[in-house]
Coordinates of C-alpha atoms and ligand atoms in Angstrom, one line a residue:
M1 CA -12.9 10.0 -15.4
D2 CA -14.3 6.5 -14.6
L3 CA -16.4 3.7 -16.1
F4 CA -19.3 4.0 -13.6
R5 CA -22.2 5.5 -15.5
Y6 CA -26.0 5.9 -15.2
R7 CA -27.9 4.5 -18.2
Q8 CA -31.6 4.9 -18.4
G9 CA -31.7 5.6 -14.6
R10 CA -29.6 2.6 -13.6
L11 CA -26.0 2.6 -12.5
F12 CA -23.5 0.5 -14.5
C13 CA -20.0 -0.5 -13.8
E14 CA -18.6 -0.9 -17.3
D15 CA -21.3 -3.1 -18.9
V16 CA -22.7 -4.6 -15.7
P17 CA -25.7 -3.2 -13.9
V18 CA -24.6 -2.6 -10.4
A19 CA -27.9 -3.8 -8.9
D20 CA -27.2 -7.2 -10.4
L21 CA -23.9 -7.3 -8.5
A22 CA -25.7 -6.4 -5.3
D23 CA -28.2 -9.2 -6.0
R24 CA -25.5 -11.7 -6.8
F25 CA -22.9 -10.9 -4.1
G26 CA -24.9 -9.0 -1.5
T27 CA -24.0 -5.8 0.4
P28 CA -21.8 -4.2 1.6
L29 CA -19.8 -4.7 -1.5
Y30 CA -16.8 -3.0 -3.0
V31 CA -17.0 -2.9 -6.8
Y32 CA -13.9 -2.1 -8.9
S33 CA -13.7 -1.3 -12.6
A34 CA -10.7 -3.0 -14.2
G35 CA -11.0 -0.6 -17.2
T36 CA -10.8 2.4 -14.9
L37 CA -7.7 1.1 -13.1
R38 CA -6.0 0.4 -16.4
L39 CA -7.0 3.8 -17.9
H40 CA -5.5 5.7 -15.0
Y41 CA -2.3 3.7 -15.0
E42 CA -1.9 4.3 -18.7
K43 CA -2.6 8.0 -18.3
L44 CA 0.4 8.3 -16.0
A45 CA 2.6 6.1 -18.0
K46 CA 1.9 8.1 -21.1
A47 CA 2.2 11.6 -19.5
F48 CA 5.5 10.8 -17.9
A49 CA 6.9 8.7 -20.8
A50 CA 9.7 11.2 -21.5
L51 CA 11.2 10.2 -18.1
E52 CA 10.8 6.4 -18.6
P53 CA 9.8 6.1 -15.0
L54 CA 9.1 2.9 -13.0
I55 CA 5.6 3.4 -11.7
C56 CA 5.4 1.7 -8.3
Y57 CA 1.7 1.5 -7.4
S58 CA 1.2 2.2 -3.7
V59 CA -0.1 -1.1 -2.3
K60 CA -1.7 0.5 0.8
V61 CA -4.3 2.2 -1.4
C62 CA -6.1 -0.9 -2.5
S63 CA -4.2 -4.0 -1.8
N64 CA -6.3 -6.9 -3.0
I65 CA -4.0 -9.4 -4.7
H66 CA -6.1 -9.5 -7.9
I67 CA -5.8 -5.8 -8.3
L68 CA -2.0 -6.0 -7.7
R69 CA -1.8 -8.7 -10.3
L70 CA -3.7 -6.6 -12.9
L71 CA -1.2 -3.8 -12.3
A72 CA 1.8 -6.1 -12.4
E73 CA 0.6 -7.4 -15.7
M74 CA 0.6 -3.8 -17.0
G75 CA 4.2 -3.4 -16.0
S76 CA 3.7 -1.7 -12.6
G77 CA 6.2 -2.0 -9.7
F78 CA 5.1 -1.6 -6.1
D79 CA 5.5 0.8 -3.2
I80 CA 5.3 -1.2 0.0
V81 CA 5.3 -0.1 3.6
S82 CA 5.4 -3.4 5.5
G83 CA 6.4 -7.0 5.3
G84 CA 2.7 -7.8 4.9
E85 CA 2.5 -5.6 1.8
L86 CA 5.5 -7.4 0.3
F87 CA 3.8 -10.7 1.1
R88 CA 0.7 -9.4 -0.8
V89 CA 2.8 -8.5 -3.8
L90 CA 4.6 -11.8 -3.9
E91 CA 1.2 -13.6 -3.5
A92 CA 0.0 -11.6 -6.5
G93 CA 3.0 -12.8 -8.6
G94 CA 4.6 -9.4 -8.5
D95 CA 8.3 -9.1 -9.1
P96 CA 10.2 -8.1 -5.9
A97 CA 12.8 -6.4 -8.0
T98 CA 10.2 -3.7 -8.7
C99 CA 9.4 -3.1 -5.1
C100 CA 10.5 -0.1 -3.1
F101 CA 10.0 -0.4 0.7
A102 CA 9.0 2.8 2.4
G103 CA 8.1 1.8 6.0
V104 CA 8.7 4.5 8.6
A105 CA 9.7 2.1 11.4
K106 CA 10.8 -1.1 9.7
T107 CA 11.5 -4.0 12.0
D108 CA 14.5 -6.3 11.6
A109 CA 12.3 -9.1 10.6
E110 CA 10.7 -7.0 7.8
I111 CA 14.1 -5.8 6.6
R112 CA 15.5 -9.4 6.5
Y113 CA 12.4 -10.6 4.7
A114 CA 12.8 -7.8 2.1
L115 CA 16.5 -8.5 1.7
E116 CA 15.9 -12.2 1.2
A117 CA 13.1 -11.5 -1.3
G118 CA 15.6 -9.2 -3.3
I119 CA 13.6 -6.0 -3.4
R120 CA 14.7 -3.1 -5.6
M121 CA 15.1 -0.4 -3.0
F122 CA 14.8 0.5 0.7
N123 CA 13.5 4.0 1.2
V124 CA 15.3 4.8 4.4
E125 CA 13.7 7.2 6.9
S126 CA 16.4 7.9 9.4
E127 CA 20.2 7.6 10.1
Q128 CA 19.6 4.8 12.6
E129 CA 17.6 2.8 10.1
L130 CA 20.4 3.2 7.5
Q131 CA 23.0 1.8 10.0
N132 CA 20.6 -1.0 10.9
L133 CA 20.0 -1.9 7.2
A134 CA 23.8 -2.0 6.7
R135 CA 24.1 -4.4 9.7
L136 CA 21.3 -6.7 8.5
A137 CA 22.7 -6.6 4.9
R138 CA 26.1 -7.7 6.2
D139 CA 24.5 -10.5 8.3
T140 CA 22.5 -11.9 5.4
G141 CA 25.3 -11.4 3.0
R142 CA 23.1 -9.4 0.6
R143 CA 24.0 -5.9 -0.5
A144 CA 21.1 -3.5 -0.4
R145 CA 20.1 -0.6 -2.6
A146 CA 18.6 2.4 -0.7
A147 CA 17.2 5.8 -1.2
L148 CA 17.2 8.3 1.6
R149 CA 13.7 9.8 2.1
V150 CA 14.1 13.6 2.4
N151 CA 11.6 16.0 3.8
P152 CA 11.7 19.0 1.5
D153 CA 9.5 21.1 3.8
V154 CA 6.9 22.2 1.3
D155 CA 3.1 22.5 1.9
P156 CA 1.2 20.2 -0.4
R157 CA -2.0 22.1 0.5
T158 CA -4.1 19.1 1.4
H159 CA -5.7 17.8 4.6
R160 CA -3.2 18.1 7.5
F161 CA -3.5 14.3 8.3
I162 CA -2.2 13.5 4.8
T163 CA 0.5 16.1 4.7
T164 CA 3.9 14.4 4.9
G165 CA 6.5 16.8 3.3
K166 CA 6.5 19.5 6.0
K167 CA 9.3 19.7 8.5
E168 CA 7.1 19.1 11.5
T169 CA 5.9 15.7 10.3
K170 CA 7.7 12.4 11.2
F171 CA 8.7 11.6 7.6
G172 CA 12.1 11.7 6.1
V173 CA 15.3 13.6 6.9
D174 CA 15.4 17.4 6.4
L175 CA 17.6 18.5 3.5
E176 CA 20.5 19.9 5.4
R177 CA 20.8 16.8 7.5
A178 CA 20.3 14.6 4.5
E179 CA 23.4 16.1 2.9
C180 CA 25.5 15.3 6.0
V181 CA 24.0 11.7 6.0
W182 CA 25.3 11.1 2.5
R183 CA 28.7 12.6 3.2
T184 CA 29.2 10.6 6.4
F185 CA 27.7 7.4 5.1
A186 CA 29.7 7.4 1.8
A187 CA 32.9 7.4 3.9
S188 CA 31.7 4.7 6.4
D189 CA 32.0 0.9 6.5
G190 CA 28.2 0.6 6.0
A191 CA 28.7 1.8 2.4
R192 CA 30.1 -1.7 1.6
W193 CA 26.7 -3.1 2.4
V194 CA 24.3 -0.4 1.3
D195 CA 24.4 1.4 -2.0
L196 CA 22.8 4.7 -1.0
A197 CA 22.1 5.5 -4.6
G198 CA 18.8 7.3 -4.4
V199 CA 16.8 10.2 -3.1
Q200 CA 13.1 9.8 -2.3
A201 CA 10.3 12.2 -1.2
H202 CA 6.6 11.9 -0.8
I203 CA 5.0 15.2 0.2
G204 CA 1.4 14.3 0.8
S205 CA -1.8 12.9 -0.7
Q206 CA -4.8 14.2 -2.7
I207 CA -2.6 17.0 -4.1
T208 CA -4.5 19.0 -6.8
T209 CA -1.9 21.7 -7.7
V210 CA 1.5 21.4 -9.4
E211 CA 3.4 24.0 -7.3
P212 CA 4.2 21.8 -4.3
Y213 CA 5.9 19.3 -6.7
V214 CA 7.7 22.0 -8.5
Q215 CA 9.0 23.4 -5.2
A216 CA 10.0 20.0 -3.8
L217 CA 11.7 18.9 -6.9
G218 CA 13.6 22.2 -7.2
K219 CA 15.0 21.6 -3.7
I220 CA 15.8 18.0 -4.3
V221 CA 17.7 18.5 -7.6
A222 CA 19.7 21.3 -5.9
L223 CA 20.7 18.7 -3.3
V224 CA 21.6 16.2 -6.0
D225 CA 23.8 18.9 -7.6
R226 CA 25.5 19.8 -4.3
L227 CA 26.2 16.1 -3.7
A228 CA 27.6 15.7 -7.2
E229 CA 30.0 18.5 -6.5
A230 CA 31.1 16.6 -3.4
G231 CA 31.7 13.5 -5.6
I232 CA 28.6 11.7 -4.5
R233 CA 26.5 10.5 -7.4
I234 CA 22.7 10.1 -7.0
A235 CA 21.4 7.6 -9.6
T236 CA 17.7 7.4 -8.7
L237 CA 15.1 10.0 -7.8
D238 CA 11.7 8.8 -6.5
F239 CA 9.1 11.6 -6.1
G240 CA 6.5 9.5 -4.3
G241 CA 2.8 9.7 -5.0
G242 CA 0.1 12.2 -4.1
F243 CA -1.7 13.0 -7.3
G244 CA -5.4 13.6 -6.5
A245 CA -8.5 11.8 -7.6
E246 CA -12.0 13.2 -8.2
Y247 CA -14.4 13.3 -5.3
E248 CA -16.6 16.2 -6.0
G249 CA -15.9 16.5 -9.7
G250 CA -13.4 18.7 -11.4
E251 CA -10.8 19.0 -8.7
A252 CA -8.2 16.4 -9.9
L253 CA -5.5 17.6 -12.3
A254 CA -4.8 15.6 -15.5
A255 CA -1.6 13.6 -15.5
E256 CA -0.3 15.8 -18.2
A257 CA -0.6 18.9 -16.0
F258 CA 1.7 17.3 -13.4
A259 CA 4.0 15.9 -16.0
G260 CA 4.2 19.2 -17.9
A261 CA 5.5 21.0 -14.8
M262 CA 7.7 18.2 -13.5
I263 CA 9.4 16.7 -16.6
P264 CA 11.4 19.9 -17.4
I265 CA 13.0 19.8 -13.9
L266 CA 14.0 16.2 -14.1
E267 CA 14.8 15.3 -17.7
G268 CA 18.3 15.3 -19.1
R269 CA 19.9 14.6 -15.8
G270 CA 20.5 10.9 -16.3
L271 CA 18.4 10.0 -13.3
E272 CA 16.4 6.8 -13.0
I273 CA 12.9 8.1 -12.1
L274 CA 10.5 6.2 -9.8
M275 CA 7.0 7.3 -8.7
E276 CA 4.6 5.9 -6.2
P277 CA 1.1 6.8 -7.2
G278 CA -1.9 5.2 -5.6
R279 CA -5.0 7.2 -5.3
F280 CA -4.7 8.5 -8.9
I281 CA -4.9 5.0 -10.2
A282 CA -7.5 3.4 -7.8
G283 CA -9.5 6.3 -6.3
N284 CA -12.1 6.6 -9.0
A285 CA -12.0 2.9 -9.9
G286 CA -14.1 1.7 -7.0
I287 CA -17.5 2.2 -5.3
L288 CA -18.9 0.9 -2.1
L289 CA -22.4 -0.5 -2.3
T290 CA -24.6 -0.4 0.8
Q291 CA -28.2 -1.1 1.4
V292 CA -30.6 1.2 3.3
Q293 CA -32.0 -0.8 6.2
Y294 CA -34.2 1.9 7.7
V295 CA -35.3 5.4 7.0
K296 CA -35.7 7.4 10.2
P297 CA -37.1 10.8 10.6
A298 CA -35.7 12.6 13.7
G299 CA -36.6 16.2 14.4
D300 CA -35.7 18.2 11.4
R301 CA -33.4 15.5 9.9
T302 CA -33.9 12.2 8.1
F303 CA -31.4 9.4 8.6
L304 CA -30.8 6.7 6.0
L305 CA -29.5 3.9 8.2
C306 CA -27.2 1.7 6.1
D307 CA -25.6 -1.7 6.4
S308 CA -22.1 -0.2 6.0
G309 CA -20.3 2.8 7.5
M310 CA -17.1 4.0 9.0
N311 CA -16.0 0.4 9.6
H312 CA -15.8 -0.1 5.8
L313 CA -15.0 3.5 4.6
I314 CA -13.4 5.6 7.3
R315 CA -12.4 8.6 5.2
P316 CA -15.4 10.8 6.0
A317 CA -15.0 10.2 9.8
L318 CA -11.2 10.5 9.8
Y319 CA -10.6 13.4 7.3
G320 CA -14.0 14.9 6.8
S321 CA -13.7 13.7 3.2
Y322 CA -16.6 14.1 0.8
H323 CA -17.8 11.0 -1.0
H324 CA -20.7 11.4 -3.4
V325 CA -23.6 9.1 -2.5
W326 CA -26.5 8.3 -4.9
P327 CA -29.0 5.5 -5.3
V328 CA -28.0 2.6 -7.6
D329 CA -31.3 2.6 -9.4
P330 CA -32.7 6.1 -9.0
G331 CA -34.8 6.0 -12.2
E332 CA -34.6 8.3 -15.2
D333 CA -35.8 11.4 -13.4
F334 CA -32.9 11.2 -11.0
A335 CA -30.2 9.9 -13.2
P336 CA -27.3 12.3 -12.5
R337 CA -25.5 13.8 -15.5
Q338 CA -22.3 13.8 -13.6
R339 CA -21.1 13.3 -10.1
I340 CA -21.0 16.7 -8.5
R341 CA -21.7 17.9 -5.0
D342 CA -25.4 18.6 -4.5
E343 CA -26.5 18.5 -8.1
A344 CA -29.8 20.4 -7.9
F345 CA -32.6 18.0 -8.8
P346 CA -36.2 18.9 -8.2
G347 CA -37.8 16.5 -5.8
T348 CA -34.7 15.6 -3.8
V349 CA -34.9 15.5 0.0
V350 CA -32.2 16.3 2.5
V351 CA -30.8 13.3 4.4
D352 CA -27.9 12.1 6.5
V353 CA -26.4 8.9 5.2
V354 CA -25.1 7.0 8.2
G355 CA -23.9 3.5 9.1
P356 CA -24.6 0.9 11.8
I357 CA -21.7 1.7 14.0
C358 CA -22.1 3.0 17.6
E359 CA -20.3 6.3 17.0
S360 CA -21.6 9.7 16.0
S361 CA -18.7 9.9 13.5
D362 CA -20.2 7.1 11.6
F363 CA -21.5 8.7 8.4
F364 CA -20.9 8.7 4.7
G365 CA -22.5 12.1 4.2
K366 CA -24.6 14.7 6.0
D367 CA -27.2 17.1 4.6
R368 CA -27.2 15.5 1.2
H369 CA -29.9 16.1 -1.4
L370 CA -31.0 12.6 -2.5
P371 CA -34.0 11.3 -4.4
P372 CA -36.6 9.8 -2.1
V373 CA -35.1 6.6 -0.8
V374 CA -37.0 3.7 0.8
R375 CA -36.0 0.8 3.0
G376 CA -34.2 -1.8 0.9
D377 CA -32.8 0.6 -1.7
R378 CA -29.1 0.4 -2.5
L379 CA -26.8 3.3 -2.5
A380 CA -23.4 3.7 -4.2
V381 CA -20.7 5.6 -2.3
F382 CA -18.4 6.9 -5.1
S383 CA -14.7 7.3 -5.4
A384 CA -14.1 4.6 -2.7
G385 CA -11.4 2.7 -4.6
A386 CA -8.5 4.3 -2.6
Y387 CA -8.1 3.9 1.1
G388 CA -11.5 2.2 1.3
M389 CA -11.2 -1.5 1.8
S390 CA -7.6 -1.3 2.8
M391 CA -8.6 0.8 5.8
A392 CA -11.7 -1.3 6.6
S393 CA -12.0 -3.0 10.0
E394 CA -14.1 -5.4 11.9
Y395 CA -15.2 -2.8 14.4
N396 CA -18.4 -3.7 16.1
A397 CA -17.8 -7.2 14.8
F398 CA -19.3 -6.6 11.4
P399 CA -17.4 -8.9 9.0
R400 CA -15.5 -7.2 6.2
P401 CA -17.3 -6.6 2.8
A402 CA -16.8 -8.7 -0.3
E403 CA -14.9 -7.3 -3.3
V404 CA -15.8 -7.7 -7.0
L405 CA -13.7 -6.8 -10.0
V406 CA -15.6 -5.9 -13.2
H407 CA -14.1 -6.2 -16.6
G408 CA -16.5 -5.3 -19.5
S409 CA -19.5 -7.5 -19.0
E410 CA -17.8 -9.9 -16.6
A411 CA -17.8 -9.6 -12.8
R412 CA -15.4 -11.7 -10.7
L413 CA -15.5 -12.1 -6.9
I414 CA -11.9 -11.2 -5.8
R415 CA -12.5 -11.4 -2.0
R416 CA -15.3 -13.4 -0.4
R417 CA -17.4 -11.7 2.2
G418 CA -16.1 -12.0 5.8
T419 CA -17.8 -14.5 8.1
Y420 CA -18.6 -14.6 11.8
E421 CA -16.0 -17.5 11.9
D422 CA -13.4 -15.1 10.4
L423 CA -14.0 -12.7 13.4
V424 CA -13.0 -15.3 16.0
A425 CA -10.6 -17.6 14.1
P426 CA -7.4 -16.0 15.4
E427 CA -8.7 -16.3 19.0
K428 CA -9.2 -20.1 18.8
D429 CA -7.0 -23.2 19.1
L430 CA -4.3 -21.3 21.0
Ligands
LLP1 N1 4.3 6.8 -1.2 C1 4.3 7.0 0.1 C2 5.6 6.9 0.8 C3 3.1 7.2 0.8 O1 3.1 7.4 2.1 C4 1.9 7.2 0.1 C5 0.6 7.5 0.8 C6 1.9 7.0 -1.3 C7 3.1 6.8 -1.9 C8 0.6 7.0 -2.1 O2 0.0 8.3 -2.1 P1 -1.2 8.6 -3.1 O3 -0.7 8.6 -4.5 O4 -2.2 7.6 -2.9 O5 -1.7 10.0 -2.7 N2 -5.6 7.4 4.1 C9 -5.5 8.7 3.5 C10 -4.2 8.8 2.6 C11 -3.0 8.4 3.3 C12 -1.7 8.5 2.4 C13 -0.6 7.7 2.9 N3 0.5 7.7 2.1 C14 -6.7 9.0 2.8 O6 -7.7 8.2 2.7 O7 -6.9 10.1 2.2

């Protein structure tokens, strides 16, 4: 569900014709719908209301400070993974007391920065990190709150590169070991400086079934119960993110479906609940606009050569992800009813939609049925709000795209287009 719609053969973001945005701000351009971001945040808040969770939006997903501000204003906290992400949250006016810090290899400098900022919780990934946190907390004279990230060893049934809750991945501490960590730490000197009050898990991303969560939570609450028997009370449970967005249409589950399966396992236990959704909130709230520079027939294929590619949206190259692509102004005959893979339109032609980068992995889509496209047409790459701009690079020395946030009939530039000077600035005046 999102607020990008075709009306009379033209794509609109909320009430703004997308072609007008391309005219005004140029391409490549990320366009976000504020209404869609809010809608998805509210869906989660409503579905999980029985648990009164703190929703910590995962900053890595789409980290523009104006988007962080919009979410902070809705009451969101933040899941951060680096000092840089904490800096972004603070720049956005976010409250550090709503931040949980989940970096896998936090440096001393990052831990000190977070201690001094007064974040809510450190999500600790290893025993060594726990000891280091205690040392730095003592040095800075600030007691820290922490959750131990556990690895529940469940299969989230998603792409292997975004699977994190299986034993063979680098994330968290396995459940047996976790129990020992608590018992040992509770009796150690470090406990004076770190309140290890929480358990955290994040099993993967783009998850579209409830079973992996049910399995993981079952194992985690059993651990919480075993610890309680040993006199160790866990106050906070953070179940991470992972809820899927729509890419092909119809695959994402409603927030209520997840909530309906998860709430019964968690409610009535007196636990403070945190969650770290990202993609569910931002995935369908953004598109990437690109302009076709050339149309090139080659053998039995036709390439649409665009002004943006894997440098600005790396997901197809990295995970083989599907992103729907369709012209911005296809005309009434080609106005899609909904965004689904290969909607059969008479008159479409088969094309590969590719970028300007010198790599064969540089494509948005292959063998796509698109309306006839000519040089100069603009294409929308859909469902690009999550892990789009935040994973963009300056590879091949193309400056980063601009970003625009649409609210109703208003469009606001929230990041200016990168410049050639931006490319070399950090290399000068050394
Ligand atoms: N919490 C932690 C600890 C995480 O590692 C992540 C994502 C999230 C929360 C948010 O997960 P979400 O709700 O967005 O699924 N670049 C990949 C996805 C990488 C996910 C990294 N961790 C992609 O484009 O599919």
